[in-house]
mmCIF file of C-alpha atoms in Angstrom:
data_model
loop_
_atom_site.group_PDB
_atom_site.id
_atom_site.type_symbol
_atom_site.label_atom_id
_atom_site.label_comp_id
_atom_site.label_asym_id
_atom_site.label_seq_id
_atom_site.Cartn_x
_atom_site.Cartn_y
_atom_site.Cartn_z
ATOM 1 C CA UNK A 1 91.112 83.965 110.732
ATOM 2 C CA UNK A 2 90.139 86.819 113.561
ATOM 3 C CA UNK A 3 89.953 89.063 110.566
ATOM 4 C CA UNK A 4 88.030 86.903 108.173
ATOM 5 C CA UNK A 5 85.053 86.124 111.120
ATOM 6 C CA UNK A 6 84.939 89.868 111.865
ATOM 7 C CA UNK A 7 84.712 90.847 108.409
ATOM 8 C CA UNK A 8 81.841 88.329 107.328
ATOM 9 C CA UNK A 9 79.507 89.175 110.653
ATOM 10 C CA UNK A 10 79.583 92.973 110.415
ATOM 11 C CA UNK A 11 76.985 95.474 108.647
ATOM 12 C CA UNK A 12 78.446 97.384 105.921
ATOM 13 C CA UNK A 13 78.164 101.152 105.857
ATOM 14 C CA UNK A 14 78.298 104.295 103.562
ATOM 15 C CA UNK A 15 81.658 105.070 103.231
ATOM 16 C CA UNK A 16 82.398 108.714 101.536
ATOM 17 C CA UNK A 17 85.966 107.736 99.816
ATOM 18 C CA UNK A 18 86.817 112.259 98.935
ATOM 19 C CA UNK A 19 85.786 112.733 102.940
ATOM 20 C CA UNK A 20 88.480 109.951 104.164
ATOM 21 C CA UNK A 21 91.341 110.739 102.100
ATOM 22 C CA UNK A 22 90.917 114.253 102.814
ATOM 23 C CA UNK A 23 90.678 113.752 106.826
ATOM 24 C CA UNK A 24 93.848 111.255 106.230
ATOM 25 C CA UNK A 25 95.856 113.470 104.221
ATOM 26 C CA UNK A 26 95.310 116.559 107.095
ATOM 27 C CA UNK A 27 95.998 114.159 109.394
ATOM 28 C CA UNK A 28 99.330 112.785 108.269
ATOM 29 C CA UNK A 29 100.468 116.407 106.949
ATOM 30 C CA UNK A 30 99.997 117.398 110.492
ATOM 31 C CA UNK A 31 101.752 114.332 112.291
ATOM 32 C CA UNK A 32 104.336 113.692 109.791
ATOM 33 C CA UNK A 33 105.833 116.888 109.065
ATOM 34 C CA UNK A 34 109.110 115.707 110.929
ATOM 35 C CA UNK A 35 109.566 113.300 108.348
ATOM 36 C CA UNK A 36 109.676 115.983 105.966
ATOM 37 C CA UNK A 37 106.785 114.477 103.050
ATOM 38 C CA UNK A 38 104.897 116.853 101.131
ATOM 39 C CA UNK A 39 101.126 115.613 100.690
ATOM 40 C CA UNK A 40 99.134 116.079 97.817
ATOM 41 C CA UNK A 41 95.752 115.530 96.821
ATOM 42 C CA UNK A 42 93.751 114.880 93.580
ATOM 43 C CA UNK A 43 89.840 113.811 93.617
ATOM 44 C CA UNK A 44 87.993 113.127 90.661
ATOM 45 C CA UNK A 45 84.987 115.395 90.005
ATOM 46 C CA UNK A 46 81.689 114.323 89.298
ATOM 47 C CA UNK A 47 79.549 112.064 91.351
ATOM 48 C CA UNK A 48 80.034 111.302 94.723
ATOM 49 C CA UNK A 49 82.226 108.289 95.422
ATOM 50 C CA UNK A 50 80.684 106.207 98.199
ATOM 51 C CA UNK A 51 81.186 102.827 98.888
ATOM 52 C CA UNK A 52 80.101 99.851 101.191
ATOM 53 C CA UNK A 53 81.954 99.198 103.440
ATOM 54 C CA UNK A 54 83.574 98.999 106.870
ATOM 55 C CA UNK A 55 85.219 102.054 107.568
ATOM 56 C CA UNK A 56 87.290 101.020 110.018
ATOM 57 C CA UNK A 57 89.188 98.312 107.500
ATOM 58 C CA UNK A 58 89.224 100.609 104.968
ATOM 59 C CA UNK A 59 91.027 103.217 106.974
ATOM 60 C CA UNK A 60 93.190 100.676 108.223
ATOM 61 C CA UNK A 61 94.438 99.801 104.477
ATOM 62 C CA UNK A 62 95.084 103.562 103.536
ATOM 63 C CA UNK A 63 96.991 104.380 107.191
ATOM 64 C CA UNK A 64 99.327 101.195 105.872
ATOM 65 C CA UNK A 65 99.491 102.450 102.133
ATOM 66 C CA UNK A 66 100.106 105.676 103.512
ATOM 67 C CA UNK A 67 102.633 104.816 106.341
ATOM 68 C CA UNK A 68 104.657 102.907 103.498
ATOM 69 C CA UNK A 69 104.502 105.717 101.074
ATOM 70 C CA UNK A 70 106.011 108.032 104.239
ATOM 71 C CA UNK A 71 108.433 105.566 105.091
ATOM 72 C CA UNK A 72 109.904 105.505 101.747
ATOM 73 C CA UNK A 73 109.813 108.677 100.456
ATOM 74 C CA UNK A 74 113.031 110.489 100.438
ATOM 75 C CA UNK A 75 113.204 113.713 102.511
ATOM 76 C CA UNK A 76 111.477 116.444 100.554
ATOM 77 C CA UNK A 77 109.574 113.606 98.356
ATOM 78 C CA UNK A 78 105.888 114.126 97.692
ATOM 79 C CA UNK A 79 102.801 111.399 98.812
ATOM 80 C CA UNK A 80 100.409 111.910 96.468
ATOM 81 C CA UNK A 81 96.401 110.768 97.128
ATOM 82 C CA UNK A 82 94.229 110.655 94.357
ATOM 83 C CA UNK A 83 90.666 109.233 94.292
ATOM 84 C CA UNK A 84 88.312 109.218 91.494
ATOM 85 C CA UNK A 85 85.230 106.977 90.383
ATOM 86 C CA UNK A 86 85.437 104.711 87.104
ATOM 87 C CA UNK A 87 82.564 103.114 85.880
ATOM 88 C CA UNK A 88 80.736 101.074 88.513
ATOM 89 C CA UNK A 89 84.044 101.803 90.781
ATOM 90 C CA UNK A 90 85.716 103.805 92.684
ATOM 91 C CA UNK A 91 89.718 104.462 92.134
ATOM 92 C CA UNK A 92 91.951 104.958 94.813
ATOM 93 C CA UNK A 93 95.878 105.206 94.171
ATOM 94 C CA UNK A 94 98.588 106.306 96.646
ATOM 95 C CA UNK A 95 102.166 106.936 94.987
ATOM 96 C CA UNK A 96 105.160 107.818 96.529
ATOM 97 C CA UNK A 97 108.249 108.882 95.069
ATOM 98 C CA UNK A 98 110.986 106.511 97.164
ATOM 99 C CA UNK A 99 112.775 103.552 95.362
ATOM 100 C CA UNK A 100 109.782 101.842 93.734
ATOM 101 C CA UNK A 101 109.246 98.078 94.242
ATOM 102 C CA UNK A 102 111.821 95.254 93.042
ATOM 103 C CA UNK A 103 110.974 94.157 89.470
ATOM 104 C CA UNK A 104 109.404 91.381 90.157
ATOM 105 C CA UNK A 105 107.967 91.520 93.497
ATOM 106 C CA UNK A 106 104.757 93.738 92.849
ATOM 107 C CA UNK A 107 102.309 90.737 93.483
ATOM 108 C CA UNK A 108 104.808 88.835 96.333
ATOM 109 C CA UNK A 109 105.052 92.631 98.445
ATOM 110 C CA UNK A 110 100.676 91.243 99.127
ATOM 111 C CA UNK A 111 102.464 87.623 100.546
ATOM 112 C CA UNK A 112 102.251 87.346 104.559
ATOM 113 C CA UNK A 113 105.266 88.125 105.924
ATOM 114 C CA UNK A 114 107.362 89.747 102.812
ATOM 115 C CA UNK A 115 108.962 92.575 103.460
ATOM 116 C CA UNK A 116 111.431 95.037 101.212
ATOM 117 C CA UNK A 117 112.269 97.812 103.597
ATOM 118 C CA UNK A 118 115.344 100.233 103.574
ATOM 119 C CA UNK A 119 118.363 99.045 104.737
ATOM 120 C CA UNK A 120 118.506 101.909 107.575
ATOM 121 C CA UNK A 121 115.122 100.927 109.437
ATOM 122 C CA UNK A 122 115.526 99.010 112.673
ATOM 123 C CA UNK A 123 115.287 95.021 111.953
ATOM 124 C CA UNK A 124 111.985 94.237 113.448
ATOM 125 C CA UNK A 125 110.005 97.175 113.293
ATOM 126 C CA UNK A 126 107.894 96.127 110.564
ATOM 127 C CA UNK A 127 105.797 92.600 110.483
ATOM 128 C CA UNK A 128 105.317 92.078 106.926
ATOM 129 C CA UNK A 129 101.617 91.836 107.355
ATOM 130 C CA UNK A 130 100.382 95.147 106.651
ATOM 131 C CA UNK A 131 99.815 94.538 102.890
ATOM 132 C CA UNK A 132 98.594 91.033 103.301
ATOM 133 C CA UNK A 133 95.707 91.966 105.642
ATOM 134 C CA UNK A 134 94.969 94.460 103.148
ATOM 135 C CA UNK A 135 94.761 92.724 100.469
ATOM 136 C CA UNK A 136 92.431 90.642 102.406
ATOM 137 C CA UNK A 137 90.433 93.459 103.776
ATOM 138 C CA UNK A 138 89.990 95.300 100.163
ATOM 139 C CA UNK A 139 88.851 91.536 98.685
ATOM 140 C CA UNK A 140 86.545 90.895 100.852
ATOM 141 C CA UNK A 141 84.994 94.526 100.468
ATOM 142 C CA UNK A 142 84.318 93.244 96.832
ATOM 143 C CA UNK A 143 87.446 95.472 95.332
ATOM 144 C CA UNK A 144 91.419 94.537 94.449
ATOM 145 C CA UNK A 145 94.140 96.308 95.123
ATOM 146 C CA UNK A 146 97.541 96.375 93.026
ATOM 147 C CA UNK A 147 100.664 97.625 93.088
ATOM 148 C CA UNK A 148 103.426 98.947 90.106
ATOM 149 C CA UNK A 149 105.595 101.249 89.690
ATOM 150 C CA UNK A 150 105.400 105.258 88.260
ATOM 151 C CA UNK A 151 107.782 105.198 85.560
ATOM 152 C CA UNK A 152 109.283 107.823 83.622
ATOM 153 C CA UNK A 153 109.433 108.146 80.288
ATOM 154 C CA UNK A 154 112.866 106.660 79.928
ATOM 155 C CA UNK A 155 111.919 103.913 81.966
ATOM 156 C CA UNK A 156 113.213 104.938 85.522
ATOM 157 C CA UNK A 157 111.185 104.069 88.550
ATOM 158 C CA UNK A 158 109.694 107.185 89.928
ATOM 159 C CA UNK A 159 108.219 105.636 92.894
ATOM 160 C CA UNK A 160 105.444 102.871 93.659
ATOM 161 C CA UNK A 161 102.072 103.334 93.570
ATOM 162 C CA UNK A 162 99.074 101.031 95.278
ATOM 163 C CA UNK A 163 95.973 101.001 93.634
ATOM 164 C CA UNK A 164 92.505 100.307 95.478
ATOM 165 C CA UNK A 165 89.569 99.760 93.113
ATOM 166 C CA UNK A 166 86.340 100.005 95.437
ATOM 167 C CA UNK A 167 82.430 98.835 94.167
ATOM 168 C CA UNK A 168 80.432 102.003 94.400
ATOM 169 C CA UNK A 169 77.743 102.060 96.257
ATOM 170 C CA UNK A 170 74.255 101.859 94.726
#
């Protein structure tokens, strides 16, 4: 309910999407290279891809889409950022290339308090909140955010990837 006050009060700003991701990517390549996790990068050409926003919040989502995609990747796997506007939208996906999501569970992973982590993390270090706030954050920035899983051709899960779709800003 803290969340949902702070988000209705507060002025929206510009928000270059291509400038974040690339200032998140460095930033994780550089602080996460112990965990062994390639990062890659694709960003759509054409016109810029702002949105309004809090940056903040939005930050916030991608450091927990991006923390999960680290956290299950397999050592030597590959996070992969790619941003790129659609129509009146902007698309933001982050895949990883870990154990994909449990058939079934790609809208409960959003529930508060669900969580499907490896077997070898410490019980208790996650809260299984991190994809319900945002969810909530991304809604009430006027956008939706998914999640599926990257499937090969032979229908073996290659990974999970979230998808944020963003209003652009006029």
């Amino acid at each position: 309910s803290r969340l949902d006050a702070e988000l209705s009060r507060a002025e929206m700003e510009a928000v270059d999407m291509a400038r974040l991701l690339s200032t998140l990517k460095d930033m994780y390549a550089a602080t996460t290279a112990t965990d062994n996790v390639e990062f890659e990068m694709e960003l759509g050409e054409g016109r810029p891809m702002i949105v309004s926003g809090l940056e903040d919040r939005i930050v916030q989502v991608l450091r927990n889409l991006i923390g999960n995609a680290v956290s299950f990747s397999p050592p030597g796997g590959a996070v992969i950022l790619k941003a790129k506007p659609h129509g009146n939208t902007v698309i933001v996906t982050v895949e990883d290339e870990g154990p994909g999501i449990p058939e079934g569970s790609e809208d409960n992973i959003f529930n508060r308090f669900y969580q499907q982590r490896p077997t070898e993390e410490k019980f208790g270090t996650h809260s299984g909140l991190g994809l319900s706030i945002s969810k909530q954050i991304i809604e009430t920035h006027g956008g939706r955010i998914s999640a599926e899983n990257r499937m090969s051709e032979r229908g073996v899960a290659l990974g999970a990837r979230f998808t944020i779709q963003l209003p652009i800003s006029e």
